[in-house]
Coordinates of C-alpha atoms and ligand atoms in Angstrom, one line a residue:
R22 CA -29.1 24.6 -34.5
A23 CA -28.0 25.1 -30.9
K24 CA -30.0 22.1 -29.9
S25 CA -28.2 19.7 -32.2
A26 CA -24.8 21.1 -31.3
G27 CA -25.6 20.4 -27.6
G28 CA -26.8 17.0 -28.7
N29 CA -23.5 16.3 -30.3
R30 CA -21.6 17.3 -27.3
F31 CA -23.6 14.9 -25.2
E32 CA -23.2 12.2 -27.7
H33 CA -19.5 12.7 -27.6
A34 CA -19.4 12.5 -23.8
D35 CA -21.6 9.4 -24.0
A36 CA -19.2 7.9 -26.5
E37 CA -16.3 8.5 -24.1
A38 CA -18.2 7.0 -21.2
D39 CA -19.1 4.0 -23.4
A40 CA -15.5 3.5 -24.4
R41 CA -14.4 3.6 -20.8
A42 CA -17.1 1.1 -19.8
I43 CA -16.1 -1.2 -22.6
T44 CA -12.4 -1.0 -21.5
R45 CA -13.5 -1.7 -17.9
H46 CA -15.6 -4.6 -19.0
G47 CA -12.7 -6.0 -21.1
L48 CA -10.3 -5.7 -18.2
T49 CA -12.7 -7.3 -15.8
T50 CA -13.3 -10.3 -18.0
S51 CA -9.6 -10.8 -18.7
L52 CA -8.5 -10.7 -15.1
P53 CA -8.8 -14.4 -14.3
A54 CA -6.8 -15.4 -17.4
A55 CA -4.2 -12.7 -16.7
L56 CA -3.6 -14.3 -13.3
E57 CA -3.2 -17.7 -14.9
R58 CA -0.9 -16.4 -17.6
G59 CA 1.4 -14.6 -15.1
E60 CA 0.7 -11.1 -16.4
F61 CA 0.9 -9.6 -12.9
F62 CA 4.2 -8.5 -11.3
I63 CA 5.2 -6.8 -8.1
E64 CA 7.3 -3.6 -7.6
Y65 CA 8.9 -2.9 -4.3
Q66 CA 9.2 0.5 -2.7
P67 CA 11.6 0.9 0.2
L68 CA 10.5 2.3 3.6
V69 CA 13.4 4.2 5.3
H70 CA 14.0 5.3 8.9
L71 CA 13.7 9.1 8.9
A72 CA 16.4 9.4 11.6
D73 CA 19.2 8.1 9.5
G74 CA 17.9 7.2 6.1
T75 CA 18.6 3.4 6.4
V76 CA 16.2 1.0 4.8
H77 CA 13.5 -0.4 7.1
G78 CA 11.5 -2.6 4.7
A79 CA 9.6 -2.5 1.5
E80 CA 6.0 -2.2 0.3
A81 CA 4.8 -4.6 -2.4
L82 CA 2.8 -2.9 -5.1
V83 CA 1.2 -5.0 -7.8
R84 CA 1.1 -4.1 -11.5
W85 CA -0.6 -5.7 -14.5
S86 CA 1.5 -6.1 -17.7
H87 CA -1.4 -6.1 -20.1
P88 CA -0.8 -7.4 -23.6
T89 CA -2.4 -4.5 -25.3
H90 CA -2.9 -1.7 -22.7
G91 CA 0.7 -1.9 -21.4
V92 CA 1.5 -1.7 -17.7
L93 CA -1.6 -0.9 -15.7
S94 CA -1.4 0.7 -12.2
P95 CA -3.4 -1.0 -9.4
D96 CA -5.9 1.8 -9.3
R97 CA -7.1 0.7 -12.7
F98 CA -7.7 -3.0 -11.8
I99 CA -7.8 -3.6 -8.0
P100 CA -11.4 -2.1 -7.8
L101 CA -12.4 -4.5 -10.7
A102 CA -10.8 -7.5 -9.0
E103 CA -12.4 -6.4 -5.7
H104 CA -15.8 -6.3 -7.4
T105 CA -15.5 -9.7 -9.0
G106 CA -13.9 -11.5 -6.1
L107 CA -10.7 -12.2 -8.1
I108 CA -8.9 -10.1 -5.5
V109 CA -8.8 -13.1 -3.2
P110 CA -6.7 -15.3 -5.4
L111 CA -4.7 -12.3 -6.7
G112 CA -4.1 -11.1 -3.1
R113 CA -3.0 -14.6 -2.2
W114 CA -0.5 -14.5 -5.1
V115 CA 0.8 -11.1 -4.1
L116 CA 1.3 -12.3 -0.5
E117 CA 3.1 -15.4 -1.6
Q118 CA 5.4 -13.6 -4.0
S119 CA 6.2 -10.9 -1.4
V120 CA 6.9 -13.4 1.4
L121 CA 9.2 -15.3 -1.0
Q122 CA 11.0 -12.1 -1.8
A123 CA 11.4 -11.1 1.9
R124 CA 12.7 -14.6 2.7
A125 CA 15.2 -14.4 -0.1
W126 CA 16.4 -11.0 1.2
Q127 CA 16.7 -12.5 4.7
E128 CA 18.9 -15.3 3.4
E129 CA 21.1 -12.8 1.6
L130 CA 21.3 -10.8 4.8
A131 CA 22.4 -13.9 6.7
A132 CA 25.0 -14.7 4.0
G133 CA 26.3 -11.1 4.4
T134 CA 25.7 -10.2 0.7
F135 CA 22.9 -7.7 1.4
A136 CA 22.1 -5.2 4.2
G137 CA 18.3 -5.4 4.0
P138 CA 15.3 -4.8 3.8
V139 CA 14.1 -7.7 5.9
R140 CA 10.5 -6.6 6.3
I141 CA 7.7 -6.6 3.8
N142 CA 4.4 -4.7 3.6
V143 CA 1.5 -6.1 1.7
N144 CA -1.8 -4.3 1.0
L145 CA -5.1 -6.0 1.9
S146 CA -8.4 -4.8 0.3
P147 CA -11.8 -4.9 2.1
A148 CA -12.9 -8.1 0.2
Q149 CA -9.7 -9.9 1.5
L150 CA -10.5 -8.7 5.0
H151 CA -14.0 -10.2 4.7
H152 CA -12.7 -13.5 3.3
P153 CA -12.9 -16.3 5.9
G154 CA -9.6 -17.9 4.7
L155 CA -7.5 -14.8 5.5
V156 CA -5.8 -16.0 8.7
A157 CA -5.3 -19.6 7.5
D158 CA -3.9 -18.6 4.1
T159 CA -1.5 -16.1 5.7
V160 CA -0.3 -18.6 8.3
E161 CA 0.1 -21.3 5.6
V162 CA 2.2 -19.0 3.4
L163 CA 4.4 -17.8 6.3
E164 CA 5.0 -21.3 7.6
R165 CA 5.6 -22.9 4.2
I166 CA 8.1 -20.3 3.1
G167 CA 9.6 -19.8 6.6
L168 CA 9.2 -16.1 7.2
P169 CA 8.8 -15.0 10.8
P170 CA 5.4 -13.4 11.2
G171 CA 7.1 -10.3 12.7
S172 CA 8.7 -9.6 9.2
L173 CA 5.3 -9.1 7.6
C174 CA 3.1 -6.0 7.8
L175 CA -0.4 -6.1 6.4
E176 CA -1.7 -2.7 5.3
V177 CA -5.5 -2.0 5.7
T178 CA -7.0 1.3 4.7
E179 CA -8.5 3.4 7.4
S180 CA -11.8 3.5 5.4
A181 CA -12.0 -0.3 5.4
L182 CA -12.1 -0.3 9.2
I183 CA -14.5 2.5 9.8
G184 CA -17.4 1.1 11.8
A185 CA -15.7 -2.3 11.8
D186 CA -17.4 -4.7 14.2
E187 CA -15.6 -7.4 16.3
D188 CA -16.3 -10.0 13.5
L189 CA -14.2 -8.0 11.0
L190 CA -11.5 -7.2 13.5
K191 CA -11.1 -10.7 14.8
P192 CA -8.9 -12.1 12.0
L193 CA -6.7 -9.0 12.2
R194 CA -6.5 -9.4 16.0
Q195 CA -5.4 -13.1 15.5
L196 CA -2.8 -12.1 13.0
A197 CA -1.5 -9.3 15.3
E198 CA -1.3 -11.8 18.2
M199 CA 0.9 -14.0 16.1
G200 CA 3.2 -11.1 15.6
V201 CA 2.1 -9.8 12.2
D202 CA 2.1 -6.0 12.1
I203 CA -1.0 -4.3 11.0
A204 CA -0.8 -0.8 9.5
L205 CA -3.6 1.7 9.0
D206 CA -3.0 2.9 5.4
D207 CA -4.0 6.3 4.0
F208 CA -4.6 7.4 7.6
G209 CA -6.2 10.8 8.0
T210 CA -8.5 10.6 4.9
G211 CA -11.2 8.4 6.5
Y212 CA -12.7 10.7 9.2
S213 CA -12.5 7.9 11.7
N214 CA -13.1 8.4 15.3
L215 CA -9.6 8.8 16.9
A216 CA -10.8 7.3 20.1
N217 CA -11.6 4.2 18.1
L218 CA -7.9 3.6 17.4
R219 CA -7.5 2.0 20.8
R220 CA -9.9 -0.7 19.7
L221 CA -8.0 -1.6 16.5
P222 CA -5.2 -4.2 16.4
V223 CA -2.9 -1.9 14.6
S224 CA 0.7 -1.1 15.3
V225 CA 1.5 1.5 12.6
L226 CA -0.3 4.6 11.2
K227 CA 0.6 5.4 7.6
L228 CA -0.1 9.0 7.1
D229 CA -1.7 9.8 3.8
R230 CA 0.2 11.6 1.1
S231 CA -2.1 14.7 1.4
F232 CA -0.4 15.7 4.6
T233 CA 3.1 15.5 3.2
Q234 CA 2.0 17.6 0.2
G235 CA 1.5 20.6 2.4
M236 CA 5.2 20.4 3.4
Q237 CA 6.4 20.7 -0.1
Q238 CA 6.1 24.5 -0.4
H239 CA 8.1 27.1 1.4
P240 CA 7.2 27.9 4.0
A241 CA 5.4 24.6 4.8
D242 CA 1.6 24.9 5.5
P243 CA 1.5 25.6 9.3
V244 CA -1.8 23.8 9.6
D245 CA -0.4 20.6 8.1
L246 CA 2.6 20.9 10.4
K247 CA 0.3 21.2 13.5
I248 CA -2.0 18.3 12.3
V249 CA 1.0 16.0 11.8
E250 CA 2.5 17.0 15.1
G251 CA -0.8 16.1 16.8
I252 CA -1.1 12.8 15.0
V253 CA 2.4 11.8 15.9
S254 CA 1.9 12.6 19.5
L255 CA -1.4 10.7 19.6
A256 CA 0.2 7.7 17.8
H257 CA 3.2 7.6 20.0
G258 CA 1.0 8.0 23.1
L259 CA -0.8 4.8 21.9
E260 CA 2.6 3.1 21.2
L261 CA 1.9 3.1 17.4
G262 CA 4.6 3.8 14.8
V263 CA 4.1 6.5 12.2
T264 CA 5.1 6.1 8.6
V265 CA 4.6 8.9 6.0
E266 CA 3.8 8.3 2.4
G267 CA 4.6 10.4 -0.7
V268 CA 7.8 12.1 0.5
E269 CA 9.1 13.7 -2.7
T270 CA 11.6 16.3 -1.5
G271 CA 14.4 16.6 1.1
A272 CA 12.6 19.6 2.7
Q273 CA 9.5 17.4 3.4
A274 CA 11.7 14.6 4.8
E275 CA 13.3 17.1 7.2
H276 CA 10.0 18.5 8.4
L277 CA 8.6 15.0 9.0
R278 CA 11.8 13.9 10.8
R279 CA 11.6 16.9 13.1
L280 CA 7.9 16.2 13.8
G281 CA 9.0 12.8 15.0
C282 CA 7.7 10.5 12.3
D283 CA 9.4 7.2 12.3
T284 CA 9.6 5.9 8.8
A285 CA 9.0 7.3 5.3
Q286 CA 8.3 6.2 1.8
G287 CA 8.4 8.3 -1.4
W288 CA 10.1 9.2 -4.7
Y289 CA 12.7 11.3 -2.7
Y290 CA 14.1 8.0 -1.6
A291 CA 13.1 5.7 -4.4
R292 CA 10.2 5.0 -6.8
P293 CA 8.7 1.5 -6.7
G294 CA 11.0 -0.8 -8.7
P295 CA 12.2 -4.4 -9.2
P296 CA 13.6 -6.2 -6.1
E297 CA 17.2 -5.8 -7.3
M298 CA 16.8 -2.0 -6.8
L299 CA 16.7 -2.5 -3.0
H300 CA 20.2 -4.0 -3.2
T301 CA 21.7 -0.8 -4.7
L302 CA 19.9 1.3 -2.0
S303 CA 21.0 -0.7 1.0
M304 CA 24.6 -1.0 -0.4
A305 CA 24.6 2.8 -0.5
D306 CA 23.5 2.8 3.2
A307 CA 26.4 0.5 4.1
V308 CA 29.1 2.9 2.8
Ligands
C2E11 P1 -1.0 2.7 -1.2 O1 -1.0 1.4 -0.5 O2 -1.4 3.9 -0.4 O3 0.4 2.8 -1.9 C1 1.1 4.0 -2.1 C2 1.0 4.6 -3.5 O4 1.7 5.8 -3.6 C3 1.6 3.7 -4.6 O5 0.8 3.8 -5.7 C4 2.9 4.3 -4.8 O6 3.5 4.0 -6.0 C5 2.6 5.8 -4.6 N1 3.8 6.6 -4.2 C6 4.8 6.2 -3.5 N2 5.7 7.3 -3.3 C7 5.1 8.3 -3.9 C8 5.5 9.7 -4.0 O7 6.5 10.2 -3.5 N3 4.6 10.5 -4.7 C9 3.5 10.1 -5.2 N4 2.7 11.0 -5.9 N5 3.1 8.8 -5.2 C10 3.9 7.9 -4.5 P2 0.4 2.6 -6.7 O8 1.5 1.6 -6.8 O9 -0.2 3.1 -7.9 O10 -0.7 1.9 -5.8 C11 -2.0 2.5 -5.6 C12 -2.8 1.8 -4.6 O11 -3.2 0.5 -5.1 C13 -2.1 1.4 -3.3 O12 -2.0 2.6 -2.4 C14 -2.9 0.3 -2.7 O13 -4.0 0.8 -2.0 C15 -3.4 -0.4 -4.0 N6 -2.5 -1.6 -4.1 C16 -1.3 -1.7 -4.7 N7 -0.9 -3.0 -4.7 C17 -1.9 -3.7 -4.1 C18 -2.1 -5.2 -3.8 O14 -1.2 -6.0 -4.0 N8 -3.3 -5.5 -3.2 C19 -4.3 -4.6 -2.9 N9 -5.4 -5.0 -2.3 N10 -4.1 -3.3 -3.2 C20 -3.0 -2.8 -3.8
MG12 MG1 -0.2 0.7 1.1
MG13 MG1 -1.1 4.4 1.5
MG14 MG1 -2.6 5.8 -0.9

């Protein structure tokens, strides 16, 4: 009977949805213990200057080495951590590890055994932005470890700041006044009011990967080229730097360099990896 066949199909879809919900629930409940057991680790992806390909810094990207599911990407667990509030202690851990790593790189730089990177980018999610301890925690970590505030860049997504009022912007403003860079991540996806940019304490726009994708084909998408050209001129007019994400080919890098973007990040240069990877890269710069 057609009806029962349809019923089965729906039962099947339900079963899959149930399985996903069970996994999500399991992951959510095991998050706090995972933090205590040290199951999270950080990969670093270099940011390079488009003009000459030298390393400018690195972005810290968290992963979860789950005992049964294997290595999980942040898209699988950050939303869960965000939902339960675990993102606050997890984010503090990511910040501390990243600042320690940047400090270690700076010491090696001073000793002449390493050519960079000396700057570190750390992602902040909306719950961290709303947490009252953000400024104090950040200052505490920077002072205790001894990293100059100017070596840290905090990345906040454009969507997290849409419609942000002064209360939400105040901690970011305080951090920016101390010299911490604030980057607007995934820029161009959030439909924010461009005039609003002047109000935000940001110093860098990180153009979303969707723009760089249009430059992968030959010839490049002329509309994407025009849009990026416009964003770069707006950003530079407001004295903001422009970083591009998701650069996968040399042709993309060349387009973005010609359009005046400042720094880039993507598989063309390096995939996210262990901190040692940055040594190999910057040694290659040096020769
Ligand atoms: P994001 O901050 O926009 O980071 C860039 C993402 O693009 C990373 O994904 C990176 O691995 C990926 N990527 C880099 N180059 C390329 C490329 O050439 N091609 C493609 N297709 N992808 C590229 P990942 O590591 O899976 O992270 C996803 C998102 O999770 C991040 O997006 C960020 O929003 C969030 N996230 C990661 N770590 C943290 C963290 O410590 N705290 C918070 N709150 N969020 C984090
Ligand atoms: Mg980011
Ligand atoms: Mg991004
Ligand atoms: Mg992104």
